mmCIF file as gemmi writes it, N, C-alpha and C atoms, coordinates in Angstrom:
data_model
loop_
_atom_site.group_PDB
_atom_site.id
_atom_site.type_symbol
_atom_site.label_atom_id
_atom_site.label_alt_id
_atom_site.label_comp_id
_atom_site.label_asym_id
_atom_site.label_entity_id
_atom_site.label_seq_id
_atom_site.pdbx_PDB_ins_code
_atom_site.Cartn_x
_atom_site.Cartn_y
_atom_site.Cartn_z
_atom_site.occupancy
_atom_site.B_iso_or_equiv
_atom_site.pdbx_formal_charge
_atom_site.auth_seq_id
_atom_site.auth_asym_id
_atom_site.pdbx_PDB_model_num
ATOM 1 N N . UNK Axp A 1 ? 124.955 76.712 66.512 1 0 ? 1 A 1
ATOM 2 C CA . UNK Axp A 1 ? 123.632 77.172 66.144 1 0 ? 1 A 1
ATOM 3 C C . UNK Axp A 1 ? 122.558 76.456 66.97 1 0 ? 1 A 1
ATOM 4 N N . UNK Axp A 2 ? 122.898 75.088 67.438 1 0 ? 2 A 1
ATOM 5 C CA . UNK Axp A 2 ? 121.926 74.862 68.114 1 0 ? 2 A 1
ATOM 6 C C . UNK Axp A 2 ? 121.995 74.958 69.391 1 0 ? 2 A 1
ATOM 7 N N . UNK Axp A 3 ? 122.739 75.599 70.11 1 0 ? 3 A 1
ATOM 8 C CA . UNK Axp A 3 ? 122.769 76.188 71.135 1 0 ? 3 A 1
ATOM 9 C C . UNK Axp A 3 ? 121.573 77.505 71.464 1 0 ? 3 A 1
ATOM 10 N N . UNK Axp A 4 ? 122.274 78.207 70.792 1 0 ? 4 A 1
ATOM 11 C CA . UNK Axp A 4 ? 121.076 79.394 70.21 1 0 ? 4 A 1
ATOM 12 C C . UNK Axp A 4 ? 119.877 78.943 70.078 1 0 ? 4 A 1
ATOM 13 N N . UNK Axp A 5 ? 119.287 77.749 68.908 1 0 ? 5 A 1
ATOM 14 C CA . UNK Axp A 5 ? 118.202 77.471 69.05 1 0 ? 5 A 1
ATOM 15 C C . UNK Axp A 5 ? 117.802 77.175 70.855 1 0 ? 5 A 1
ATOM 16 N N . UNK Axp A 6 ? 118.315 76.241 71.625 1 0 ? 6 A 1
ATOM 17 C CA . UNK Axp A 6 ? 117.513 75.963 72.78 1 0 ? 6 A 1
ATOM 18 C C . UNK Axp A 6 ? 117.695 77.325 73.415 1 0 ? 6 A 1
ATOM 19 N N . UNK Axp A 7 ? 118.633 78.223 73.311 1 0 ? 7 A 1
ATOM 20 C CA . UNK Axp A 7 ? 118.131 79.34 74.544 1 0 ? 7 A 1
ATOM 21 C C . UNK Axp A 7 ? 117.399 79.81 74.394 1 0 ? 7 A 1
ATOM 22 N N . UNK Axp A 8 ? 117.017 79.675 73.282 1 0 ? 8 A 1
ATOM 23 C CA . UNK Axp A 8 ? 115.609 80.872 72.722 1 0 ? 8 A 1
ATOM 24 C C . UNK Axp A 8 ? 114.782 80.203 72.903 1 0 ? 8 A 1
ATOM 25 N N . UNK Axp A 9 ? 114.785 79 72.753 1 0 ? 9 A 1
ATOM 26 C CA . UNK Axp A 9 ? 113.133 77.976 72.651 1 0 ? 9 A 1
ATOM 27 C C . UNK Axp A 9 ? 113.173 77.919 74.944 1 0 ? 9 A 1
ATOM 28 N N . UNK Axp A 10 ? 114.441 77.934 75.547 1 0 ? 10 A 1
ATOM 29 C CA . UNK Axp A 10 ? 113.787 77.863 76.793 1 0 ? 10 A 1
ATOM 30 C C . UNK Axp A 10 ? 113.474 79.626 76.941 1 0 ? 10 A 1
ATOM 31 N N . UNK Axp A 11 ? 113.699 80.493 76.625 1 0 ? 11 A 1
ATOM 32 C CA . UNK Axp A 11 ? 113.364 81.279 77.335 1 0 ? 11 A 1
ATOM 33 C C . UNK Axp A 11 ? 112.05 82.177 76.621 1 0 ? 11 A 1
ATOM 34 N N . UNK Axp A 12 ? 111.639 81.463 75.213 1 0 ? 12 A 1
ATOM 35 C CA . UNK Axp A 12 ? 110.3 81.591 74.991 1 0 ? 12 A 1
ATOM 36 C C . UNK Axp A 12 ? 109.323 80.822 75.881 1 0 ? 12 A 1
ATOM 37 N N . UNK Axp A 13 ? 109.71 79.831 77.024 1 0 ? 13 A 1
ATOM 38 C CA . UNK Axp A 13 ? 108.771 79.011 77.867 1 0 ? 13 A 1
ATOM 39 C C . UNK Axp A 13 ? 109.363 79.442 79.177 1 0 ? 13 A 1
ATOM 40 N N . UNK Axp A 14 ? 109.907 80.39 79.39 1 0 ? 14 A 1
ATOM 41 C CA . UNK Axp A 14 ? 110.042 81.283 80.714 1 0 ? 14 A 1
ATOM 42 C C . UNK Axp A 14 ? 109.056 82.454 80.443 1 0 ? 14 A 1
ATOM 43 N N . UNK Axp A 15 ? 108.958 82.675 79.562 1 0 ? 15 A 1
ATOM 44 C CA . UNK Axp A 15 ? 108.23 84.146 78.657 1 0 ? 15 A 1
ATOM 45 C C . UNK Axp A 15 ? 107.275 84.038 78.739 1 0 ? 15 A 1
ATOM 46 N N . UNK Axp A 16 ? 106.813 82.771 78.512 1 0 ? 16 A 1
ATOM 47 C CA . UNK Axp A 16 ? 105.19 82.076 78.468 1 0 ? 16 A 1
ATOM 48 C C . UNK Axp A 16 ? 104.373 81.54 79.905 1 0 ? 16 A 1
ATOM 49 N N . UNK Axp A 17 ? 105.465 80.912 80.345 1 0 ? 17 A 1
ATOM 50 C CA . UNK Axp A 17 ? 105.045 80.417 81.888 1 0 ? 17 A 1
ATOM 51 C C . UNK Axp A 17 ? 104.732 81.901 82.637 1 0 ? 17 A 1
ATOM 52 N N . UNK Axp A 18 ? 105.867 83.084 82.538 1 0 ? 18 A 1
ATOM 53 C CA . UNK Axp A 18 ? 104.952 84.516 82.971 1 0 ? 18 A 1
ATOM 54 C C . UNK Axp A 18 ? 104.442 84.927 82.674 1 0 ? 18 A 1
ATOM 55 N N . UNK Axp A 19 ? 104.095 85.283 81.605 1 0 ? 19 A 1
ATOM 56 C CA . UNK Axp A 19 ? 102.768 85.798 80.929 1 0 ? 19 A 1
ATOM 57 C C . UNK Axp A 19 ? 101.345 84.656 81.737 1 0 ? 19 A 1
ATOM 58 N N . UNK Axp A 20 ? 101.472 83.789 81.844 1 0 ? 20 A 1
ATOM 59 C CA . UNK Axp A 20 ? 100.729 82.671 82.147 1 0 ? 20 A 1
ATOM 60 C C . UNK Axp A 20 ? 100.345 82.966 83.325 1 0 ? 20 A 1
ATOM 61 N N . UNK Axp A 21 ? 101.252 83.105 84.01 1 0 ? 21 A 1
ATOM 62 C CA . UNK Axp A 21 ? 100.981 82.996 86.259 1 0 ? 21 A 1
ATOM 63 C C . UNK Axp A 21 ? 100.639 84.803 86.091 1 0 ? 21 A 1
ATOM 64 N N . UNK Axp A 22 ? 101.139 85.627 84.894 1 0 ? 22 A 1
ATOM 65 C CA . UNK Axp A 22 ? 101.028 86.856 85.406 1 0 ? 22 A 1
ATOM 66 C C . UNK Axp A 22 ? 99.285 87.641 85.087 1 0 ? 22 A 1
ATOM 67 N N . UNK Axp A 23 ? 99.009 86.816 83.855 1 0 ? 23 A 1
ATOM 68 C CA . UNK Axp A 23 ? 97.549 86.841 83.661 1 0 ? 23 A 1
ATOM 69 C C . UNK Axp A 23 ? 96.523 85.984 84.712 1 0 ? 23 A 1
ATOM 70 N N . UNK Axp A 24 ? 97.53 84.749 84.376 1 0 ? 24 A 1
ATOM 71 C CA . UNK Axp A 24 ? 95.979 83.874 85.103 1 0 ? 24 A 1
ATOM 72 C C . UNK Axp A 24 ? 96.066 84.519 87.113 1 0 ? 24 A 1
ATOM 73 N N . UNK Axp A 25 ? 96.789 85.459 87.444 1 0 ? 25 A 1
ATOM 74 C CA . UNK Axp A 25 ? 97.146 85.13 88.527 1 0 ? 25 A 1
ATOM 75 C C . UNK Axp A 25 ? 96.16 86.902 88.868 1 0 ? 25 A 1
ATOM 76 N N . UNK Axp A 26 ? 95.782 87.43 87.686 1 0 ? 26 A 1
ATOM 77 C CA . UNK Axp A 26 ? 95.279 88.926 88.077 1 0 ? 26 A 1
ATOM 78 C C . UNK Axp A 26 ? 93.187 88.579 88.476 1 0 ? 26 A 1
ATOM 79 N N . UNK Axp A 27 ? 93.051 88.015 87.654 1 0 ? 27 A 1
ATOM 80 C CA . UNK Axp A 27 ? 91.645 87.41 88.164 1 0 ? 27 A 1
ATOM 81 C C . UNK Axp A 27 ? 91.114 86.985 89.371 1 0 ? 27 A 1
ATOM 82 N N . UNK Axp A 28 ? 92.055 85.573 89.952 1 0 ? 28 A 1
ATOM 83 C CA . UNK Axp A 28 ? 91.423 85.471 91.544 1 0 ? 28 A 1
ATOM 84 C C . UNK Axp A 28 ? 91.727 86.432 92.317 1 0 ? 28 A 1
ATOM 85 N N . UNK Axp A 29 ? 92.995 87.199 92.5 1 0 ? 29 A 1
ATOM 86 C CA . UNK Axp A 29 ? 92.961 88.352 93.156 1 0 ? 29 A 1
ATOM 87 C C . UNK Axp A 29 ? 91.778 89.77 93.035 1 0 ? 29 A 1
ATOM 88 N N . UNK Axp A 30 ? 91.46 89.971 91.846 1 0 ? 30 A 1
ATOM 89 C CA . UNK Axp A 30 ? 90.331 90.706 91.794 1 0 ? 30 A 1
ATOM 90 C C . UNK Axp A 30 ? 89.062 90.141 92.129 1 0 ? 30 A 1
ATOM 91 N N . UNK Axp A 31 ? 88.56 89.007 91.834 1 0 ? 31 A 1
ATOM 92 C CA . UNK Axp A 31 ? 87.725 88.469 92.125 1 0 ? 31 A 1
ATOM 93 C C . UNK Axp A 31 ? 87.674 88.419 93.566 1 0 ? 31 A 1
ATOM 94 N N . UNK Axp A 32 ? 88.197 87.766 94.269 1 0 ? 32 A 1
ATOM 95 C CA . UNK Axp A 32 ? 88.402 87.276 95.313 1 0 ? 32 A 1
ATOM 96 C C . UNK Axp A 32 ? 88.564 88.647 96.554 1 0 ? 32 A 1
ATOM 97 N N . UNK Axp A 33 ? 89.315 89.571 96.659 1 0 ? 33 A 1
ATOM 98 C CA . UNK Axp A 33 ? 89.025 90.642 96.943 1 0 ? 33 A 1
ATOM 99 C C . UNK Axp A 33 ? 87.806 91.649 96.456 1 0 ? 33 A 1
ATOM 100 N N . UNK Axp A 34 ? 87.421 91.605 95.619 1 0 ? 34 A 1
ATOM 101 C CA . UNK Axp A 34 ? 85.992 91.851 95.22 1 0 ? 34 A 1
ATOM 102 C C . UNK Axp A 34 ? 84.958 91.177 95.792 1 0 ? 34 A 1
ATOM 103 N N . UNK Axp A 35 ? 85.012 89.916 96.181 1 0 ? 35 A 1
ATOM 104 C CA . UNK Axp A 35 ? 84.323 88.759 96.795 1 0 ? 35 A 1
ATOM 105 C C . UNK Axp A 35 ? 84.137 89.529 98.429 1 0 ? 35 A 1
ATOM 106 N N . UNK Axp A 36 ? 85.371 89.472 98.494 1 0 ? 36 A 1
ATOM 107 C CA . UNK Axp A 36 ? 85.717 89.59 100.553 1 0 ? 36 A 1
ATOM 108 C C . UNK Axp A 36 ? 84.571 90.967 100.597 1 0 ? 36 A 1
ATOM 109 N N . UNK Axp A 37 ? 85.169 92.304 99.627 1 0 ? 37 A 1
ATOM 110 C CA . UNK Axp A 37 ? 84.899 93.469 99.89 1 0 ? 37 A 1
ATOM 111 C C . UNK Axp A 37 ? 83.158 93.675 100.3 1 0 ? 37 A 1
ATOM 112 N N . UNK Axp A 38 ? 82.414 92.817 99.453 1 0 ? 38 A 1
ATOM 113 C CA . UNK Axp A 38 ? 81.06 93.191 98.989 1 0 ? 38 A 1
ATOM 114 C C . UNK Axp A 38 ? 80.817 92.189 100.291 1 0 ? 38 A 1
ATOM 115 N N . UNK Axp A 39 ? 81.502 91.152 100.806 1 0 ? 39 A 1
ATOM 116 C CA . UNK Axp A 39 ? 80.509 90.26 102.399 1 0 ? 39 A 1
ATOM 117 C C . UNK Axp A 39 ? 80.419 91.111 103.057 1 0 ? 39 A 1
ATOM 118 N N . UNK Axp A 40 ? 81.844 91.36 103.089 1 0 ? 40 A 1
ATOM 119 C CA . UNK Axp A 40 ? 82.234 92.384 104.608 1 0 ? 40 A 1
ATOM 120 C C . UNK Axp A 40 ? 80.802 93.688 104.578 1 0 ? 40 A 1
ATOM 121 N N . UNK Axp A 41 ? 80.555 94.194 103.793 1 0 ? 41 A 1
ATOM 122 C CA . UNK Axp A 41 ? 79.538 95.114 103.691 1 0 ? 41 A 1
ATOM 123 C C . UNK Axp A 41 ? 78.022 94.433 103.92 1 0 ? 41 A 1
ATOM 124 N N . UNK Axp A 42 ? 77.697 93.16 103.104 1 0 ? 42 A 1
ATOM 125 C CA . UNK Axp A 42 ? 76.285 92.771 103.837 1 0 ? 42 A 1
ATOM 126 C C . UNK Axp A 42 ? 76.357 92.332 104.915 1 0 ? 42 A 1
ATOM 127 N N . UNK Axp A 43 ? 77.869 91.685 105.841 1 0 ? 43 A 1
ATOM 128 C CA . UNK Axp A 43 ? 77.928 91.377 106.971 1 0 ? 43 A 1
ATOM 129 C C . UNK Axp A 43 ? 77.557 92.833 107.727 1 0 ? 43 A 1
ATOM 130 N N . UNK Axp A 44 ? 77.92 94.097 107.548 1 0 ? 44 A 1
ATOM 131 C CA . UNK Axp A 44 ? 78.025 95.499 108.573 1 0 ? 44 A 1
ATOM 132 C C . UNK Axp A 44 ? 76.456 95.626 108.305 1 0 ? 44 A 1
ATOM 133 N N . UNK Axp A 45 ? 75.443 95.442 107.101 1 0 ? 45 A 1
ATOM 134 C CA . UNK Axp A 45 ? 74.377 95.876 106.882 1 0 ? 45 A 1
ATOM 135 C C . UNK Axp A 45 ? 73.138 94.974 107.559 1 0 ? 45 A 1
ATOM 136 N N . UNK Axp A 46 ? 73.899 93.494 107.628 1 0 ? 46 A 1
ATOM 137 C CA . UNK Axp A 46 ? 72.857 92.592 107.928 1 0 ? 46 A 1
ATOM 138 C C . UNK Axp A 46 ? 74.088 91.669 109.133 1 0 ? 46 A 1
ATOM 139 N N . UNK Axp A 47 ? 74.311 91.977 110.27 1 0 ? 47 A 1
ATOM 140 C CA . UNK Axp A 47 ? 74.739 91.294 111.398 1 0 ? 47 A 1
ATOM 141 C C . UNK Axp A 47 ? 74.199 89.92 111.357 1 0 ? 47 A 1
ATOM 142 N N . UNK Axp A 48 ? 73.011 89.647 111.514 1 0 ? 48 A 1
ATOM 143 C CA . UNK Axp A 48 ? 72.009 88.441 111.037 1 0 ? 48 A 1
ATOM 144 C C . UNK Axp A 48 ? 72.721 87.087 110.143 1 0 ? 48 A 1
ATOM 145 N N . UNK Axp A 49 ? 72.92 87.994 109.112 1 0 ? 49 A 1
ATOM 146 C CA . UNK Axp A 49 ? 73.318 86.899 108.31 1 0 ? 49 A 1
ATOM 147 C C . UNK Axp A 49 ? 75.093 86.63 107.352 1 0 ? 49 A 1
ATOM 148 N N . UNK Axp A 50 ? 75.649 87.284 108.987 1 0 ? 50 A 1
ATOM 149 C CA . UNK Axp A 50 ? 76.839 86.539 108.527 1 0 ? 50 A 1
ATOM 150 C C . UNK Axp A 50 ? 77.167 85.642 108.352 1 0 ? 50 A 1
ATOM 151 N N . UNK Axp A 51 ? 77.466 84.719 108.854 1 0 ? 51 A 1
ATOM 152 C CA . UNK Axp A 51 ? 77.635 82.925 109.277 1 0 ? 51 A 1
ATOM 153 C C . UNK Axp A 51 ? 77.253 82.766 107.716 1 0 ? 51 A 1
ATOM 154 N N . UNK Axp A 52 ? 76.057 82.742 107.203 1 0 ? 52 A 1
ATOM 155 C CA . UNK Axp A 52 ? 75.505 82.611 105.433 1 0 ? 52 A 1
ATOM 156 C C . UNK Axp A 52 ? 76.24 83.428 104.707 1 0 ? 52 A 1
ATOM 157 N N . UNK Axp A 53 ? 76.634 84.253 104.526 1 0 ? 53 A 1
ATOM 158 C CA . UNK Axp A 53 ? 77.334 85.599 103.976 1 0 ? 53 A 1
ATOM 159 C C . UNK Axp A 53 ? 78.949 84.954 103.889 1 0 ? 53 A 1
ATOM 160 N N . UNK Axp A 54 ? 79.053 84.133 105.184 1 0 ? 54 A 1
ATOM 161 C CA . UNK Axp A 54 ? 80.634 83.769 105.513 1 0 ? 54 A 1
ATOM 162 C C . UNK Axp A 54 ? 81.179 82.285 104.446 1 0 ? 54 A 1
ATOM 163 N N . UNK Axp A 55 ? 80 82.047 104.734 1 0 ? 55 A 1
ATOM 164 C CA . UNK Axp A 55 ? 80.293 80.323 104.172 1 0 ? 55 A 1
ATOM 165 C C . UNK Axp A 55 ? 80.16 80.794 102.617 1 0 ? 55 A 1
ATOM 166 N N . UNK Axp A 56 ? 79.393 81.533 102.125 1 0 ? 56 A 1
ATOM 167 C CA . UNK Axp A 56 ? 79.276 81.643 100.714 1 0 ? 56 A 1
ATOM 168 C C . UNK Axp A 56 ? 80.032 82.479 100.136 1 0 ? 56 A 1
ATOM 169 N N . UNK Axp A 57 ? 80.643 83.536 100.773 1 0 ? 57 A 1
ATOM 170 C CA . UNK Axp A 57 ? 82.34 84.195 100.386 1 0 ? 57 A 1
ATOM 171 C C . UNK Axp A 57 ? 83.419 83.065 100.177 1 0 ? 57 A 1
ATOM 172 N N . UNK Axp A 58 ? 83.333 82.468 101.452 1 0 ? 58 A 1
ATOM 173 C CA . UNK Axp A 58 ? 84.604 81.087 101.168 1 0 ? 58 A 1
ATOM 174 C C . UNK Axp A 58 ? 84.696 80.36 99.869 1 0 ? 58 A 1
ATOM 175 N N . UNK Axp A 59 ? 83.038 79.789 100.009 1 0 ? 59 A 1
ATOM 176 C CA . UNK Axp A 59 ? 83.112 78.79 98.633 1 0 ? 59 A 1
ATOM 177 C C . UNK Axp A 59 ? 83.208 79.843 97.209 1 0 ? 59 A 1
ATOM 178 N N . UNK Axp A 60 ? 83.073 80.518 97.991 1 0 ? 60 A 1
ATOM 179 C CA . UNK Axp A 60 ? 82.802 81.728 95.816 1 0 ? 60 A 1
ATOM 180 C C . UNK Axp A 60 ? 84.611 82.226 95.794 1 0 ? 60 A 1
ATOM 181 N N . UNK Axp A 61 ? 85.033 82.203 96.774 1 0 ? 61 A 1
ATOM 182 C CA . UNK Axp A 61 ? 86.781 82.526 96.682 1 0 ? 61 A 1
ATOM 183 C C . UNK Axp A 61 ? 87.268 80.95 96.469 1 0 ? 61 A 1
ATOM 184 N N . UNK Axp A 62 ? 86.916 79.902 97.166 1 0 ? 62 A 1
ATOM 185 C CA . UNK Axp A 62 ? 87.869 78.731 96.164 1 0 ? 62 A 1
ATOM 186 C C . UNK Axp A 62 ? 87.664 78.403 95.365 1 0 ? 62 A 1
ATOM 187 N N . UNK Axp A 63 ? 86.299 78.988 94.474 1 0 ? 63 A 1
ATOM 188 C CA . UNK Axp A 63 ? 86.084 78.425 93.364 1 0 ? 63 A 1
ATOM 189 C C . UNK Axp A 63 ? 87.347 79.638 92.408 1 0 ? 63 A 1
ATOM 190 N N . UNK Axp A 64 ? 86.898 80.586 92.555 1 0 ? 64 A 1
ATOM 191 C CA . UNK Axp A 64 ? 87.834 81.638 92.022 1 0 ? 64 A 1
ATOM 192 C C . UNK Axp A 64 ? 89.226 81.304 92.211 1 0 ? 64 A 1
ATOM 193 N N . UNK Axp A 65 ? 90.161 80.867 93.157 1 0 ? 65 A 1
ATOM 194 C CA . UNK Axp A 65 ? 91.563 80.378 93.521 1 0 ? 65 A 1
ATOM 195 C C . UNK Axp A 65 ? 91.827 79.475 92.707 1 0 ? 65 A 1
ATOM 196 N N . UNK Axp A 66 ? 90.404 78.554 92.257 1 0 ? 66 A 1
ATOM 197 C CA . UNK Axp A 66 ? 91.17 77.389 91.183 1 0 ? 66 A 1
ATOM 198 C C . UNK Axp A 66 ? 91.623 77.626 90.219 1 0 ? 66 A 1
ATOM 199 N N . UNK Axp A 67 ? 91.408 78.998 89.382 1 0 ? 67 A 1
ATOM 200 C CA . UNK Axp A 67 ? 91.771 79.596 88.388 1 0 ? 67 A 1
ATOM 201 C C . UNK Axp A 67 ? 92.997 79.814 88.042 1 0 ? 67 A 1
ATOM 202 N N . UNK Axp A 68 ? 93.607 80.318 89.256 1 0 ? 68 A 1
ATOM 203 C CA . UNK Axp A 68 ? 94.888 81.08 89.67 1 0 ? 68 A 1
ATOM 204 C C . UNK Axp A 68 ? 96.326 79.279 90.213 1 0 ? 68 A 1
ATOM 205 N N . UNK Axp A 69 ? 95.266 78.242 90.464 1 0 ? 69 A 1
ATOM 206 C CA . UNK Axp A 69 ? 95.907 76.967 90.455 1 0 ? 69 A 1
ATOM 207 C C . UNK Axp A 69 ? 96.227 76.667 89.214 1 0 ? 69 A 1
ATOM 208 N N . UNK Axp A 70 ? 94.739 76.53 88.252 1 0 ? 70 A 1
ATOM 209 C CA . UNK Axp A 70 ? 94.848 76.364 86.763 1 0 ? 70 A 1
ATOM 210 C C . UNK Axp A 70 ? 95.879 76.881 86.129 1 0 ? 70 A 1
ATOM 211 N N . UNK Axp A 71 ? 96.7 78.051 86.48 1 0 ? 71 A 1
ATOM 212 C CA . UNK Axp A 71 ? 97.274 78.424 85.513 1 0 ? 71 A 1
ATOM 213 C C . UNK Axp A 71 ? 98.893 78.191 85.847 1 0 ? 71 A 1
ATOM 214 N N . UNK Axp A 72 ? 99.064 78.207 87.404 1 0 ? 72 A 1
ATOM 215 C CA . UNK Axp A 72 ? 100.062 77.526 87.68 1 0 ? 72 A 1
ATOM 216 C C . UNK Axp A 72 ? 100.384 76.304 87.262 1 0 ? 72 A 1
ATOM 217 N N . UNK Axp A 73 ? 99.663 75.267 87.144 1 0 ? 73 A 1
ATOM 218 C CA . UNK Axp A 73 ? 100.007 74.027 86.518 1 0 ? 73 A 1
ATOM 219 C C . UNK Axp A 73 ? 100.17 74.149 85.2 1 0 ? 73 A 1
ATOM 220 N N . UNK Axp A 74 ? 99.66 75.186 84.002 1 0 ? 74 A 1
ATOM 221 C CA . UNK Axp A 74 ? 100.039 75.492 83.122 1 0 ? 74 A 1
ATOM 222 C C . UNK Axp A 74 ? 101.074 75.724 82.803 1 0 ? 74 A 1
ATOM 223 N N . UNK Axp A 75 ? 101.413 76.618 83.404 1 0 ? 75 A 1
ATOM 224 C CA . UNK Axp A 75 ? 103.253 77.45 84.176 1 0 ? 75 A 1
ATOM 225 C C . UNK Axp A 75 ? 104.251 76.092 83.535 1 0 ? 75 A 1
ATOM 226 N N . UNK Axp A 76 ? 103.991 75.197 84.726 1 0 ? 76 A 1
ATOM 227 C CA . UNK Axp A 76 ? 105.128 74.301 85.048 1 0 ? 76 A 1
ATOM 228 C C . UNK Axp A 76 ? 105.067 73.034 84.226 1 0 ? 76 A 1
ATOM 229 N N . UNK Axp A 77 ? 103.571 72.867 83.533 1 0 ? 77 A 1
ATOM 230 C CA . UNK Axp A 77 ? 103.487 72.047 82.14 1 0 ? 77 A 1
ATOM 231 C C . UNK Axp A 77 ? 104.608 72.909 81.05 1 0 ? 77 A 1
ATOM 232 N N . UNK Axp A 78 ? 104.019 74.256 80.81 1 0 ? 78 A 1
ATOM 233 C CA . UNK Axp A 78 ? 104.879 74.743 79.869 1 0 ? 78 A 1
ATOM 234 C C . UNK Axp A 78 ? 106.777 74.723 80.169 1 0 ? 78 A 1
ATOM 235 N N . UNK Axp A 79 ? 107.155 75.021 81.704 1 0 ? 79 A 1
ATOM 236 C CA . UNK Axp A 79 ? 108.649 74.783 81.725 1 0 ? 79 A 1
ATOM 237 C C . UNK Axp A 79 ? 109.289 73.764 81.791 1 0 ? 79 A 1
ATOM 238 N N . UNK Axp A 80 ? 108.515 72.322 82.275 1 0 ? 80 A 1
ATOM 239 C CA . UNK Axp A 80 ? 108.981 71.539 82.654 1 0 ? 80 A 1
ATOM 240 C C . UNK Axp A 80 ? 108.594 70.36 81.36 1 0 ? 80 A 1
ATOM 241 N N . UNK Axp A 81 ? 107.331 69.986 81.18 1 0 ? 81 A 1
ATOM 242 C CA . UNK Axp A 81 ? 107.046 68.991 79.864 1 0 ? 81 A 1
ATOM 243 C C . UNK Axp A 81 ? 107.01 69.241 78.387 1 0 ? 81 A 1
ATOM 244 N N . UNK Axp A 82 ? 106.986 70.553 77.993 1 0 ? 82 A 1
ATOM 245 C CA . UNK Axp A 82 ? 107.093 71.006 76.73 1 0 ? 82 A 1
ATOM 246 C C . UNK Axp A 82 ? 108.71 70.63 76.178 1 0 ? 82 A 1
């Protein structure tokens, strides 16, 4: 019986760690491609002020990527230290 108990208790924290990377992981991708999509367009509208347009896509996508870090370390808290 307690066999049973741990397969179930690890593969409720396989269950969880994906649900985890599979949520936290849909945000920076939308974001972040949402991010790129809308420069790339004031870059074609305003040539001028790419270089500004460029640097402030970057920083607004790693802030967004930390999210998608955040939840990975969640991941591997939940498979590995729980």
């Amino acid at each position: 019986m307690e066999i049973l108990a741990n397969a179930i208790a690890v593969a409720g924290k396989a269950i969880g760690a994906g649900l985890c990377m599979g949520i936290g992981a849909i945000g920076p991708g939308v974001g972040e491609g949402n991010a790129v999509g809308k420069a790339l367009e004031g870059m074609a509208r305003q040539p001028e002020m790419a270089g500004t347009l460029r640097s402030t896509m970057i920083m607004g996508c790693a802030i967004a990527e930390t999210t998608g870090i955040y939840s990975l370390l969640i991941a591997f808290l939940i498979l590995f230290a729980l």
